[in-house]
Amino acid sequence: MAPLRVATVKNERNKIFMSSNDHFQLPSRGLSNECLQGSYWRMRLEAPEICRAACPGQFVHLHVPQIEGHILRRPFSICDVNDTVLTLVYKVVGTGTDAMQAIRPDAILDILGPLGHGFAPLPDDRPVYMLGGGYGCAAMLFAAHQAVASGKQAPHILLGARSKGDILLVDEFTKLGCPVEVSTDDGSMGVQGRITVLVEKALQEHPDALLQSCGPRPMLKAVAMLAEKCPDCSCEVSLDERMCCGVGACFGCVVKAKDPTSPEGWKYLRSCKEGPVFKAEEILW
Ligand SMILES: Cc1cc2nc3c(=O)[nH]c(=O)nc-3n(C[C@H](O)[C@H](O)[C@H](O)COP(=O)(O)OP(=O)(O)OC[C@H]3O[C@@H](n4cnc5c(N)ncnc54)[C@H](O)[C@@H]3O)c2cc1C
Ligand code: FES
């Protein structure tokens, strides 16, 4: 389905306004919303301001119109931007994402973004591995796309999930020219085992690699522990803590980070503001 256009914004209620100096609240009308596979969906909408400002690893906070009684927005990684079109990939897991399946092209969506601190700029002189666990591959597609668009070598992509049905976007990564390796817990696709099997192999071949990763916390912790044993590599993790405001105001999304200067040896960082992407060694796992 082709992406549709955002409504021309005319009245006071629907006008686009800058809610801070780095993100937008964007009422938009029109999108495509299609099932990718199983419980995974892809939504495209035209959001030029967000597309222009977005960096890999950032997210948008979406108000789901069908659940008016629920005031909290839902956070989703920016999966790709293409000119003025923003793509999200979401897994149906509960009330909000269930309602998102019913969003039709005539819906008005209220989106806040781009939000958060994304991945660091890529180096020229070392191999880059991008790791996606389950829907975590959504954030990595944008990162890979940007890497290729900026003339860097196509990153290696490592995807891991429980089963074949949870491995997403392989064709999209392949079209970008990225070598893709897959692991599944049940062996239904790629190597049988956790994604750490692939990461161990990658670090043996390239001990100075940069790892950029997004996925469930246990996966990120396991990857961080492997990276810790490899002094020449570096590792970034995108944490998907549950969020309330999404803009740094409520402290509902904090994670514990190491802080040798505090008496306790740690401090809280807001996942929506200082993250969601952190250096792996910063986090108190
Ligand atoms: C920065 C960020 C980026 C994200 N990117 C994506 C993405 O690209 N694609 C995607 O499908 N999802 C993504 N998520 C997770 C997504 O926001 C949640 O799945 C969604 O908000 C659930 O809403 P719901 O109303 O359907 O679920 P609820 O009814 O609120 O909850 C249903 C179940 O999902 C669990 N859940 C809810 N939120 C989270 C969360 N943040 N992390 C883990 N489990 C959760 C609940 O514990 C519960 O078991 C991201 C989250 C964050 C914080
Ligand atoms: S969700 Fe409110 S501070 Fe992060």
Tab-separated table of C-alpha atoms and ligand atoms in Angstrom:
chain	number	residue	atom	x	y	z
A	1	MET	CA	0.000	0.000	0.000
A	2	ALA	CA	1.460	3.397	-0.918
A	3	PRO	CA	2.043	5.864	1.899
A	4	LEU	CA	-0.547	8.626	2.085
A	5	ARG	CA	0.052	12.290	2.798
A	6	VAL	CA	-0.319	14.257	5.982
A	7	ALA	CA	-3.283	16.614	5.973
A	8	THR	CA	-2.665	20.226	5.139
A	9	VAL	CA	-2.751	21.817	8.543
A	10	LYS	CA	-5.040	24.812	8.712
A	11	ASN	CA	-6.874	25.277	11.954
A	12	GLU	CA	-5.487	26.094	15.403
A	13	ARG	CA	-6.205	22.675	16.865
A	14	ASN	CA	-4.437	20.752	14.138
A	15	LYS	CA	-1.528	23.040	13.516
A	16	ILE	CA	1.979	21.662	13.793
A	17	PHE	CA	3.769	23.216	16.702
A	18	MET	CA	7.259	22.900	18.026
A	19	SER	CA	6.992	21.457	21.515
A	20	SER	CA	10.694	21.946	22.191
A	21	ASN	CA	13.695	23.009	20.195
A	22	ASP	CA	14.421	19.440	19.107
A	23	HIS	CA	11.135	17.657	18.482
A	24	PHE	CA	7.679	18.177	17.062
A	25	GLN	CA	4.138	17.287	17.952
A	26	LEU	CA	2.669	16.441	14.619
A	27	PRO	CA	-1.009	15.885	13.995
A	28	SER	CA	-1.127	13.948	10.744
A	29	ARG	CA	-3.784	12.328	8.646
A	30	GLY	CA	-3.272	9.407	6.397
A	31	LEU	CA	-0.976	6.375	6.587
A	32	SER	CA	-0.543	2.875	5.393
A	33	ASN	CA	-0.797	0.203	8.032
A	34	GLU	CA	-0.220	-3.360	6.941
A	35	CYS	CA	0.544	-6.709	8.488
A	36	LEU	CA	4.184	-7.675	7.862
A	37	GLN	CA	3.963	-11.202	9.283
A	38	GLY	CA	2.165	-12.797	12.226
A	39	SER	CA	1.657	-10.161	14.921
A	40	TYR	CA	4.103	-7.675	13.368
A	41	TRP	CA	2.766	-4.626	11.523
A	42	ARG	CA	4.316	-1.823	9.508
A	43	MET	CA	2.899	1.696	9.562
A	44	ARG	CA	3.976	4.448	7.178
A	45	LEU	CA	3.027	8.068	7.470
A	46	GLU	CA	4.174	11.311	6.032
A	47	ALA	CA	5.938	13.358	8.683
A	48	PRO	CA	8.465	15.658	6.989
A	49	GLU	CA	9.570	17.553	10.103
A	50	ILE	CA	10.273	14.365	12.038
A	51	CYS	CA	12.006	12.743	9.049
A	52	ARG	CA	14.316	15.734	8.628
A	53	ALA	CA	15.319	15.792	12.298
A	54	ALA	CA	15.516	12.041	13.030
A	55	CYS	CA	18.710	10.155	13.896
A	56	PRO	CA	19.067	6.353	14.150
A	57	GLY	CA	18.110	5.060	17.591
A	58	GLN	CA	15.557	7.790	18.244
A	59	PHE	CA	11.877	7.060	18.732
A	60	VAL	CA	8.454	8.629	18.329
A	61	HIS	CA	5.705	8.722	20.918
A	62	LEU	CA	2.356	7.930	19.379
A	63	HIS	CA	-1.073	8.710	20.736
A	64	VAL	CA	-3.258	5.801	19.720
A	65	PRO	CA	-6.622	7.332	18.760
A	66	GLN	CA	-8.719	4.208	19.275
A	67	ILE	CA	-7.977	4.084	23.006
A	68	GLU	CA	-9.115	7.539	24.069
A	69	GLY	CA	-9.511	6.459	27.715
A	70	HIS	CA	-5.775	5.704	27.871
A	71	ILE	CA	-3.816	8.914	28.036
A	72	LEU	CA	-0.353	7.433	27.701
A	73	ARG	CA	1.327	7.504	24.341
A	74	ARG	CA	3.190	4.442	23.062
A	75	PRO	CA	6.911	4.646	22.095
A	76	PHE	CA	8.206	3.129	18.845
A	77	SER	CA	11.663	3.204	17.320
A	78	ILE	CA	11.996	5.022	14.048
A	79	CYS	CA	12.402	2.103	11.656
A	80	ASP	CA	13.160	4.175	8.605
A	81	VAL	CA	12.788	7.577	7.053
A	82	ASN	CA	12.593	8.013	3.347
A	83	ASP	CA	12.307	11.627	2.240
A	84	THR	CA	9.121	12.642	4.057
A	85	VAL	CA	7.820	9.187	4.944
A	86	LEU	CA	8.319	7.761	8.415
A	87	THR	CA	8.113	3.993	8.942
A	88	LEU	CA	7.376	2.190	12.207
A	89	VAL	CA	7.283	-1.567	12.757
A	90	TYR	CA	5.288	-2.744	15.739
A	91	LYS	CA	4.422	-5.995	17.423
A	92	VAL	CA	0.900	-6.427	18.763
A	93	VAL	CA	1.347	-7.136	22.472
A	94	GLY	CA	-1.487	-5.366	24.318
A	95	THR	CA	-4.216	-2.725	24.355
A	96	GLY	CA	-2.416	0.022	22.429
A	97	THR	CA	-0.777	-2.051	19.746
A	98	ASP	CA	-3.965	-4.080	19.346
A	99	ALA	CA	-5.859	-0.852	18.635
A	100	MET	CA	-3.142	0.312	16.227
A	101	GLN	CA	-4.009	-2.510	13.836
A	102	ALA	CA	-7.340	-0.815	13.209
A	103	ILE	CA	-5.850	2.560	12.211
A	104	ARG	CA	-7.097	3.385	8.739
A	105	PRO	CA	-5.835	5.867	6.139
A	106	ASP	CA	-8.351	8.508	7.185
A	107	ALA	CA	-7.195	8.569	10.818
A	108	ILE	CA	-5.624	11.624	12.417
A	109	LEU	CA	-2.504	10.649	14.348
A	110	ASP	CA	-0.802	12.726	17.004
A	111	ILE	CA	2.920	11.949	17.006
A	112	LEU	CA	5.684	13.400	19.136
A	113	GLY	CA	9.238	13.075	17.901
A	114	PRO	CA	11.985	12.512	17.152
A	115	LEU	CA	12.767	11.791	20.805
A	116	GLY	CA	15.724	10.555	22.797
A	117	HIS	CA	19.419	10.105	22.288
A	118	GLY	CA	20.319	7.819	19.388
A	119	PHE	CA	23.359	5.844	18.264
A	120	ALA	CA	26.761	7.543	17.975
A	121	PRO	CA	28.062	8.439	14.500
A	122	LEU	CA	29.751	5.461	12.867
A	123	PRO	CA	33.543	5.190	12.716
A	124	ASP	CA	35.371	4.807	9.380
A	125	ASP	CA	38.109	2.532	10.613
A	126	ARG	CA	36.469	-0.449	12.301
A	127	PRO	CA	33.830	-3.042	11.443
A	128	VAL	CA	30.287	-2.330	12.584
A	129	TYR	CA	27.824	-4.999	13.676
A	130	MET	CA	24.179	-4.054	14.154
A	131	LEU	CA	22.199	-6.448	16.347
A	132	GLY	CA	18.408	-6.692	16.419
A	133	GLY	CA	16.449	-8.902	18.790
A	134	GLY	CA	12.793	-9.379	17.751
A	135	TYR	CA	11.226	-5.976	16.979
A	136	GLY	CA	14.592	-4.426	17.940
A	137	CYS	CA	15.582	-4.875	14.300
A	138	ALA	CA	13.284	-1.919	13.492
A	139	ALA	CA	15.714	0.592	15.002
A	140	MET	CA	18.644	-1.111	13.298
A	141	LEU	CA	17.149	-0.793	9.793
A	142	PHE	CA	17.220	3.008	10.072
A	143	ALA	CA	20.794	2.836	11.411
A	144	ALA	CA	21.883	0.571	8.540
A	145	HIS	CA	20.090	2.731	5.968
A	146	GLN	CA	21.829	5.874	7.243
A	147	ALA	CA	25.220	4.130	7.283
A	148	VAL	CA	24.881	3.097	3.639
A	149	ALA	CA	23.435	6.482	2.593
A	150	SER	CA	26.421	8.270	4.132
A	151	GLY	CA	28.871	6.190	2.100
A	152	LYS	CA	30.097	3.972	4.952
A	153	GLN	CA	30.639	0.270	4.452
A	154	ALA	CA	27.376	-1.653	4.831
A	155	PRO	CA	27.233	-2.900	8.438
A	156	HIS	CA	26.967	-6.590	9.313
A	157	ILE	CA	23.494	-7.393	10.593
A	158	LEU	CA	22.905	-10.006	13.292
A	159	LEU	CA	19.259	-10.844	13.974
A	160	GLY	CA	18.062	-13.073	16.783
A	161	ALA	CA	14.653	-14.241	17.968
A	162	ARG	CA	12.808	-17.190	19.444
A	163	SER	CA	11.624	-18.470	16.103
A	164	LYS	CA	11.514	-17.791	12.354
A	165	GLY	CA	8.226	-15.885	12.693
A	166	ASP	CA	9.974	-13.267	14.851
A	167	ILE	CA	12.798	-12.576	12.382
A	168	LEU	CA	11.915	-9.436	10.451
A	169	LEU	CA	13.141	-7.178	7.650
A	170	VAL	CA	15.803	-9.566	6.270
A	171	ASP	CA	14.990	-8.507	2.680
A	172	GLU	CA	15.246	-4.824	3.576
A	173	PHE	CA	18.701	-5.273	5.117
A	174	THR	CA	19.828	-7.419	2.183
A	175	LYS	CA	18.653	-4.795	-0.327
A	176	LEU	CA	20.906	-2.286	1.423
A	177	GLY	CA	23.843	-4.603	0.753
A	178	CYS	CA	24.276	-5.682	4.374
A	179	PRO	CA	25.476	-9.216	5.140
A	180	VAL	CA	22.775	-10.730	7.371
A	181	GLU	CA	23.178	-13.581	9.877
A	182	VAL	CA	20.284	-15.036	11.831
A	183	SER	CA	19.924	-17.080	15.004
A	184	THR	CA	16.758	-18.588	16.428
A	185	ASP	CA	16.279	-20.335	19.759
A	186	ASP	CA	14.422	-23.209	18.099
A	187	GLY	CA	16.664	-23.463	15.028
A	188	SER	CA	13.790	-22.723	12.610
A	189	MET	CA	15.969	-20.148	10.801
A	190	GLY	CA	19.717	-19.568	10.732
A	191	VAL	CA	21.940	-20.841	13.520
A	192	GLN	CA	20.239	-22.544	16.469
A	193	GLY	CA	20.840	-20.640	19.702
A	194	ARG	CA	20.918	-17.135	21.082
A	195	ILE	CA	22.232	-14.133	19.171
A	196	THR	CA	25.273	-14.275	21.467
A	197	VAL	CA	26.504	-17.240	19.390
A	198	LEU	CA	26.771	-14.875	16.421
A	199	VAL	CA	28.258	-12.079	18.523
A	200	GLU	CA	30.989	-14.342	19.935
A	201	LYS	CA	31.980	-15.355	16.407
A	202	ALA	CA	31.955	-11.720	15.256
A	203	LEU	CA	34.178	-10.630	18.138
A	204	GLN	CA	36.621	-13.477	17.476
A	205	GLU	CA	36.946	-12.306	13.860
A	206	HIS	CA	36.935	-8.575	14.672
A	207	PRO	CA	37.898	-7.904	18.303
A	208	ASP	CA	37.818	-4.135	17.615
A	209	ALA	CA	34.240	-4.140	16.297
A	210	LEU	CA	31.589	-1.604	17.198
A	211	LEU	CA	28.355	-3.315	18.281
A	212	GLN	CA	25.094	-1.372	18.094
A	213	SER	CA	22.159	-3.297	19.494
A	214	CYS	CA	18.448	-3.089	20.173
A	215	GLY	CA	16.315	-5.826	21.685
A	216	PRO	CA	15.007	-7.255	24.940
A	217	ARG	CA	16.991	-6.388	28.064
A	218	PRO	CA	18.299	-9.952	28.730
A	219	MET	CA	19.730	-10.032	25.216
A	220	LEU	CA	21.341	-6.610	25.648
A	221	LYS	CA	22.805	-7.633	28.982
A	222	ALA	CA	24.288	-10.807	27.481
A	223	VAL	CA	25.793	-8.816	24.603
A	224	ALA	CA	27.165	-6.221	27.034
A	225	MET	CA	28.822	-8.988	29.081
A	226	LEU	CA	30.510	-10.372	25.952
A	227	ALA	CA	31.679	-6.891	24.961
A	228	GLU	CA	33.084	-6.316	28.441
A	229	LYS	CA	35.473	-9.237	27.922
A	230	CYS	CA	36.737	-7.735	24.684
A	231	PRO	CA	38.728	-4.587	25.584
A	232	ASP	CA	39.092	-3.297	22.009
A	233	CYS	CA	35.424	-3.471	21.051
A	234	SER	CA	32.735	-0.990	21.962
A	235	CYS	CA	29.056	-1.587	22.432
A	236	GLU	CA	25.921	0.563	22.449
A	237	VAL	CA	22.550	-0.700	23.649
A	238	SER	CA	19.070	0.703	23.021
A	239	LEU	CA	16.921	-0.040	26.073
A	240	ASP	CA	13.143	-0.154	25.717
A	241	GLU	CA	12.057	0.721	29.250
A	242	ARG	CA	8.355	1.405	29.747
A	243	MET	CA	7.667	5.116	29.324
A	244	CYS	CA	5.128	7.688	30.473
A	245	CYS	CA	5.844	11.247	29.263
A	246	GLY	CA	8.656	10.325	26.840
A	247	VAL	CA	10.248	13.786	27.140
A	248	GLY	CA	12.230	13.636	30.366
A	249	ALA	CA	9.656	15.135	32.753
A	250	CYS	CA	8.310	12.268	34.885
A	251	PHE	CA	11.301	10.003	35.646
A	252	GLY	CA	9.075	7.007	34.911
A	253	CYS	CA	11.659	5.405	32.633
A	254	VAL	CA	14.860	5.573	34.689
A	255	VAL	CA	17.644	3.016	34.520
A	256	LYS	CA	20.571	2.603	36.919
A	257	ALA	CA	23.862	3.792	35.475
A	258	LYS	CA	27.331	3.531	36.991
A	259	ASP	CA	28.574	6.693	38.683
A	260	PRO	CA	31.858	6.419	40.582
A	261	THR	CA	31.427	9.999	41.854
A	262	SER	CA	28.267	9.241	43.847
A	263	PRO	CA	28.414	7.554	47.303
A	264	GLU	CA	26.229	4.695	46.049
A	265	GLY	CA	28.316	4.216	42.919
A	266	TRP	CA	25.348	4.673	40.631
A	267	LYS	CA	22.772	7.206	39.465
A	268	TYR	CA	19.488	7.198	37.586
A	269	LEU	CA	19.381	8.140	33.912
A	270	ARG	CA	16.177	8.739	31.982
A	271	SER	CA	15.779	6.260	29.197
A	272	CYS	CA	13.708	8.697	27.122
A	273	LYS	CA	16.152	11.586	27.418
A	274	GLU	CA	19.711	10.374	28.094
A	275	GLY	CA	18.748	7.158	26.225
A	276	PRO	CA	17.271	5.005	24.863
A	277	VAL	CA	20.772	4.383	23.477
A	278	PHE	CA	23.516	4.092	26.100
A	279	LYS	CA	27.089	2.869	26.093
A	280	ALA	CA	26.835	-0.691	27.413
A	281	GLU	CA	29.504	-0.081	30.047
A	282	GLU	CA	27.484	2.830	31.503
A	283	ILE	CA	24.604	0.602	32.582
A	284	LEU	CA	24.432	-1.084	35.979
A	285	TRP	CA	23.116	-4.408	34.697
B	1	LIG	C1	12.296	3.512	23.050
B	1	LIG	C2	11.324	2.391	22.731
B	1	LIG	C3	11.247	1.920	21.436
B	1	LIG	C4	10.354	0.890	21.128
B	1	LIG	N1	10.277	0.474	19.828
B	1	LIG	C5	9.401	-0.470	19.494
B	1	LIG	C6	9.289	-0.888	18.134
B	1	LIG	O1	9.974	-0.399	17.240
B	1	LIG	N2	8.370	-1.851	17.850
B	1	LIG	C7	7.585	-2.420	18.829
B	1	LIG	O2	6.779	-3.294	18.505
B	1	LIG	N3	7.663	-2.038	20.103
B	1	LIG	C8	8.545	-1.071	20.464
B	1	LIG	N4	8.627	-0.676	21.778
B	1	LIG	C9	7.756	-1.308	22.772
B	1	LIG	C10	6.352	-0.720	22.646
B	1	LIG	O3	6.387	0.636	23.034
B	1	LIG	C11	5.390	-1.495	23.533
B	1	LIG	O4	5.299	-2.821	23.067
B	1	LIG	C12	4.015	-0.862	23.492
B	1	LIG	O5	4.059	0.401	24.128
B	1	LIG	C13	3.023	-1.757	24.186
B	1	LIG	O6	1.793	-1.088	24.225
B	1	LIG	P1	0.444	-1.884	24.446
B	1	LIG	O7	-0.569	-0.903	24.919
B	1	LIG	O8	0.121	-2.693	23.252
B	1	LIG	O9	0.842	-2.902	25.587
B	1	LIG	P2	0.356	-2.918	27.100
B	1	LIG	O10	-1.088	-3.329	27.126
B	1	LIG	O11	0.746	-1.639	27.773
B	1	LIG	O12	1.285	-4.092	27.633
B	1	LIG	C14	1.207	-5.402	27.067
B	1	LIG	C15	2.447	-6.196	27.406
B	1	LIG	O13	3.610	-5.593	26.807
B	1	LIG	C16	4.594	-5.295	27.793
B	1	LIG	N5	5.248	-4.020	27.457
B	1	LIG	C17	4.670	-2.815	27.338
B	1	LIG	N6	5.593	-1.871	27.063
B	1	LIG	C18	6.785	-2.501	27.002
B	1	LIG	C19	8.136	-2.082	26.765
B	1	LIG	N7	8.481	-0.810	26.570
B	1	LIG	N8	9.107	-3.035	26.766
B	1	LIG	C20	8.809	-4.314	27.008
B	1	LIG	N9	7.560	-4.776	27.244
B	1	LIG	C21	6.567	-3.886	27.243
B	1	LIG	C22	3.803	-5.184	29.089
B	1	LIG	O14	4.619	-5.474	30.213
B	1	LIG	C23	2.742	-6.235	28.902
B	1	LIG	O15	3.221	-7.523	29.190
B	1	LIG	C24	9.526	0.329	22.125
B	1	LIG	C25	9.609	0.810	23.430
B	1	LIG	C26	10.506	1.831	23.742
B	1	LIG	C27	10.564	2.357	25.138
B	2	FES	S1	9.123	8.713	30.361
B	2	FES	FE1	8.968	10.521	31.584
B	2	FES	S2	11.054	10.917	32.057
B	2	FES	FE2	11.167	9.292	30.646
